[in-house]
Amino acid sequence: MLIVAVLVLWIGGIGARLVHLQVTKHEWLKERASAQRLNVKKSKLPRGSILDRNNRVLALSVTVKTLFADPTMIEDIDGVARRLSEVLGLDRESLSKQLGEGKSLERRFVPIARGLDEEKVQQINRLLEDQSVRKADLPKFPGLHWREEQKRSYPNGGLASHIVGFSDGEGVGQAGIEQSRNEILYGAVVKKVQERDRLGRVYDETVSEKEPPKDIVLTIQNSIQYKTEVALSRAAAASGAKAASAIVIANKTGEILALANYPAYDPNEVEKINTENLPNRAIQGIYSPGSVFKLITYASALESGKISPNGLIDPGNGTIEVGGHRFTDSHNVGTVTYAKALAVSSNVCAIKTGMRAGRESFFSTLQNFGFGRKTGIELPAEARGIVRPPERWNGDSMASMSIGYEIGVSLLQMATAFATIANDGVRIQPHIIKEIRNSDQSIFSISQPEQTRVVSEKTARDLREMLREVVLTGTGKMARLENYTSAGKTGTAWKFDEKLKRVTSAKYVSSFIGFAPVDDPEITIAVVVDEPRIGGRNGGQVAAPVFREIAEQVLPELNVPPDIRSEESMTAVSEDEIVDETIGNGEETIPETLDLTQGDSEIMPPKLPDDTRSKTSTAETDATASSAKPDPSRVPDGKTERRNKSSTKPKDIKIETKNRN
Amino acid sequence: MRKRYSERQVAARGAEVRFEPLPWRYRFLVIICAVIMAAGFFLAARQHFLSMELGIKNSNLRKQLEDLETEKRRLLLTREVAYSPAEVRRAAIKIGFFENKPADASVSEIVIAMKPPSETRADIVKTVSERPLAAEIPRGAENVKTNVLVPEAMAADSRPRRVQPRDEKRTVASTATTAALLKLR
């Protein structure tokens, strides 16, 4: 009986204990078991890559590791600090202090070494290995763990830095495509729940589903971008320029093959970036284009049928007075064809042509070419430019705009306008993203730019021939190519000086925009140099050689067959053949300037129309210009004052722009 | 069917009753069942541990895949750095090529051309740009046209040449060189 009683009590006790453990303590034990078995790991999907059109990597994320310490798991702080300092070469005292502070504050994460590659990680694991430590993860050292992180790398350094941009430590884009397409490239955080056995080996894993980031393929070509940047930086350095930009566009597709700015920056060294070099001047910089804008003037006149390339125009004595302001040419060209007038960049002829086209036609043409609005390129902070509506024009606005003043444009807008002429009058929206790919390399989307007819084929053809004349006999001789025909227009515009508060002939913006070959243009190249200080300053002397250097390297690379005609093959340009371009707007008085610091079109209340009468010293051989009432603000001593109720004070006209995000 | 009796009943009956053991069929059946049960337990245990093993292998393979993916990215980055135009240029210069700089010649000669007339001026101010034969491009740098880089041995031919005045015909030699360049392209 006693034995039975003992047995009953013993079994009863075991039963009671079982009930206590499996019923009362059920939840607690379950949690402990889960905690022991389960491991929740968070990791970030690698950020999407950016590639050029030939799948060359421009930006790529790689996994790196960070060695960190969990001070709460370390008993001997000084011992660990000593060992770490031996292996990693760090200062023992500061390490000891860091770990001690961490332990007192119960921190679980104290970084020791960041951004290490796999080779270094293996080396450290070997050096820190302690056989007596039983640990599931590496290194086999108490209190030390590895954490995976991502590091964004740009293998080409500063190449295409303004296009690609850069991202911060959190993987958020801060400039360029990295910023504008951040939502596509961003790597989401995924959660992995791992079940481990008693030895820490994972036998089951559950991963939360997240959309993987996509890769972006750009339209630029690495090699073309490089050549463009080299040519640009060389010319900018040689001319002592403040800045320079260049764009290469494939005319038939609107794809941008290169977009370069000088100076640039290296996105691998974000901490060393000079913030002045950050803006993408090619799309953000607004400037007065000067003579390159005559393309629009002549386009509007040709399209409205008012002129023909071989029609004659008489600039008189090379002077014209409009709205009380006198515009002059650098030299009197005499009666010439319109083609020749464009070739020698006569301001007087351009003004007369613009007036002949008429204000409405001119404004409509420049709007159709895309001025005054964004091109829609997939880069951030593109400037719209500054185009005032005709209601806000002054007496001489038409004349000024005909020669590229009183208007603010970006280099991309100008390049697109020339590409439109090169493409038989069809404007194709410029774009820099070719396609977007999924992580498995299947195509997610392809760019489909919109196409608009701006001018007729005949007008485009006529303009191409006229621009060809610029290169053959005009101000753009330095843009002649060895094996290809080329056409384009030079531009040299005075800049507004902030200190002097007026346009000054001391500072220039020199440009050349052209395309090649002439008959079936493949590419348009636009070059602008801001404030060249050494040597020549004309667009034909500073920017045209850059065009030539780029074109002569890019056209063979694109397998464009040479088309040079033997009688037009490149020959020497002697000193007496260099055609001087009329620089500036020929005015002695301070012109009314636009507030170009705003970087956007001004939308202001319409102004009452102000008719303008142009005075020329000799009779015109073509139709008369529009009639105009005398300027009532003209004072008896011959000086003119501007009656301007909207009072835009002369402001800075610079190639830099203020970012408008 | 035979009745079986317990020992008590046997004693109570007082008669000698013979106990017969279980027939061998039943014993065999019991043994078979026991074996099947034991085998079942072993099978279940084996499957359990196999699945654990498979899970561990699976996890290791997944980890290996991630590591290989990481390594692939690292190698891709290393390759792209090596193939970048700047690196190719550096490597080319290191092995003896030098860079032809057409733009410098043009700009400097323009500067010369802009000097006041009183100074001695050259008759010819601009060279015809003629590039020497392109050097062999290093393997892998197929996207970088390095025809501006020339071997030292050919440096003598790459010096800018004086150009004929506009009214002179081009020489046959220069035409032939141009034709050769076009073929190479």
CSV table of C-alpha atoms in Angstrom, one decimal, chain A residues 46-47 49 54-57 60-63 117-118 153 155-156 159 192 197 201-205 222-223 226-227 230 234 238 478 480 482-483 535 541 545 548-549 552-553 556-557 562 569-575 577-578, chain B residues 52 55-56 59 62 66 70-71 73-74 76-77 80-81 83-86 89 99-104 106-107 110-111 113-115 121 123-131 140 143-145 148 163-164 166 170 178 182 185:
chain,number,residue,atom,x,y,z
A,46,PRO,CA,19.6,46.1,-54.2
A,47,ARG,CA,18.8,49.5,-55.8
A,49,SER,CA,21.0,49.8,-61.9
A,54,ASN,CA,24.9,49.4,-74.8
A,55,ASN,CA,24.2,48.0,-71.3
A,56,ARG,CA,27.3,49.5,-69.8
A,57,VAL,CA,26.8,50.1,-66.2
A,60,LEU,CA,25.2,49.9,-59.5
A,61,SER,CA,24.7,48.9,-55.9
A,62,VAL,CA,26.9,46.4,-54.3
A,63,THR,CA,26.6,44.7,-51.0
A,117,ASP,CA,34.0,44.1,-49.2
A,118,GLU,CA,33.9,40.3,-49.0
A,153,SER,CA,29.0,52.9,-57.0
A,155,PRO,CA,32.2,52.9,-62.1
A,156,ASN,CA,32.8,55.7,-64.6
A,159,LEU,CA,31.1,60.5,-66.6
A,192,LYS,CA,12.8,37.3,-43.7
A,197,ASP,CA,17.7,24.5,-35.1
A,201,ARG,CA,21.2,26.5,-38.9
A,202,VAL,CA,18.3,27.8,-40.8
A,203,TYR,CA,15.9,25.1,-42.0
A,204,ASP,CA,12.9,27.2,-43.1
A,205,GLU,CA,12.6,30.7,-44.4
A,222,ASN,CA,29.3,55.9,-72.8
A,223,SER,CA,31.9,56.5,-75.5
A,226,TYR,CA,33.2,60.6,-72.8
A,227,LYS,CA,34.3,62.2,-76.1
A,230,VAL,CA,36.7,65.6,-73.1
A,234,ARG,CA,39.4,71.0,-73.2
A,238,ALA,CA,41.7,76.6,-73.2
A,478,MET,CA,35.4,76.4,-87.9
A,480,ARG,CA,33.5,72.4,-91.2
A,482,GLU,CA,36.7,66.7,-92.8
A,483,ASN,CA,34.6,63.9,-94.3
A,535,GLY,CA,41.5,84.2,-77.1
A,541,GLN,CA,35.9,80.6,-82.7
A,545,PRO,CA,35.7,73.8,-83.0
A,548,ARG,CA,33.8,69.8,-85.0
A,549,GLU,CA,35.8,67.7,-82.6
A,552,GLU,CA,34.3,64.0,-86.3
A,553,GLN,CA,34.5,61.4,-83.5
A,556,PRO,CA,32.2,57.4,-87.6
A,557,GLU,CA,31.3,55.7,-84.4
A,562,PRO,CA,31.0,60.2,-95.3
A,569,SER,CA,36.3,69.4,-98.6
A,570,MET,CA,37.8,71.0,-95.5
A,571,THR,CA,40.4,73.5,-96.2
A,572,ALA,CA,42.3,76.0,-94.3
A,573,VAL,CA,40.6,79.0,-92.9
A,574,SER,CA,42.9,81.9,-93.2
A,575,GLU,CA,42.7,84.9,-90.9
A,577,GLU,CA,38.4,84.6,-94.0
A,578,ILE,CA,37.1,84.5,-90.4
B,52,MET,CA,15.0,19.5,-41.6
B,55,GLY,CA,15.4,22.9,-45.3
B,56,ILE,CA,18.9,23.5,-44.1
B,59,SER,CA,18.7,27.7,-46.9
B,62,ARG,CA,19.7,30.3,-51.0
B,66,GLU,CA,22.7,35.5,-52.6
B,70,THR,CA,26.7,39.8,-54.5
B,71,GLU,CA,29.9,38.5,-56.0
B,73,ARG,CA,27.7,42.5,-58.8
B,74,ARG,CA,31.1,43.1,-57.3
B,76,LEU,CA,30.6,43.6,-62.7
B,77,LEU,CA,31.6,46.7,-60.9
B,80,GLU,CA,33.0,48.4,-65.5
B,81,VAL,CA,35.6,50.3,-63.7
B,83,TYR,CA,36.4,49.4,-69.0
B,84,SER,CA,35.5,53.0,-68.2
B,85,PRO,CA,36.9,55.4,-70.8
B,86,ALA,CA,39.1,57.1,-68.2
B,89,ARG,CA,42.9,56.0,-71.4
B,99,GLU,CA,46.8,61.4,-76.9
B,100,ASN,CA,46.3,63.5,-80.0
B,101,LYS,CA,44.6,66.8,-79.1
B,102,PRO,CA,43.1,68.4,-82.1
B,103,ALA,CA,41.1,71.0,-80.3
B,104,ASP,CA,44.2,72.4,-78.6
B,106,SER,CA,42.8,74.7,-83.3
B,107,VAL,CA,42.3,77.0,-80.4
B,110,ILE,CA,43.0,80.7,-83.6
B,111,VAL,CA,44.7,82.7,-80.9
B,113,ALA,CA,45.4,84.3,-86.0
B,114,MET,CA,43.8,87.0,-83.8
B,115,LYS,CA,47.1,88.8,-83.2
B,121,ARG,CA,51.5,86.4,-89.1
B,123,ASP,CA,50.2,82.5,-94.0
B,124,ILE,CA,48.3,79.5,-92.8
B,125,VAL,CA,46.4,79.5,-89.6
B,126,LYS,CA,44.7,76.2,-89.4
B,127,THR,CA,45.7,72.6,-90.1
B,128,VAL,CA,43.8,70.1,-92.0
B,129,SER,CA,43.1,67.5,-89.4
B,130,GLU,CA,44.6,64.2,-90.5
B,131,ARG,CA,44.7,61.4,-88.0
B,140,GLY,CA,37.4,44.8,-74.0
B,143,ASN,CA,33.0,50.8,-77.0
B,144,VAL,CA,35.8,53.3,-76.7
B,145,LYS,CA,37.2,54.5,-80.0
B,148,VAL,CA,43.0,59.7,-81.0
B,163,VAL,CA,48.0,73.3,-94.9
B,164,GLN,CA,48.0,74.2,-98.5
B,166,ARG,CA,42.8,77.4,-100.4
B,170,ARG,CA,45.2,68.5,-102.1
B,178,THR,CA,42.3,59.9,-95.8
B,182,LEU,CA,38.1,55.8,-94.0
B,185,ARG,CA,36.8,53.2,-89.8
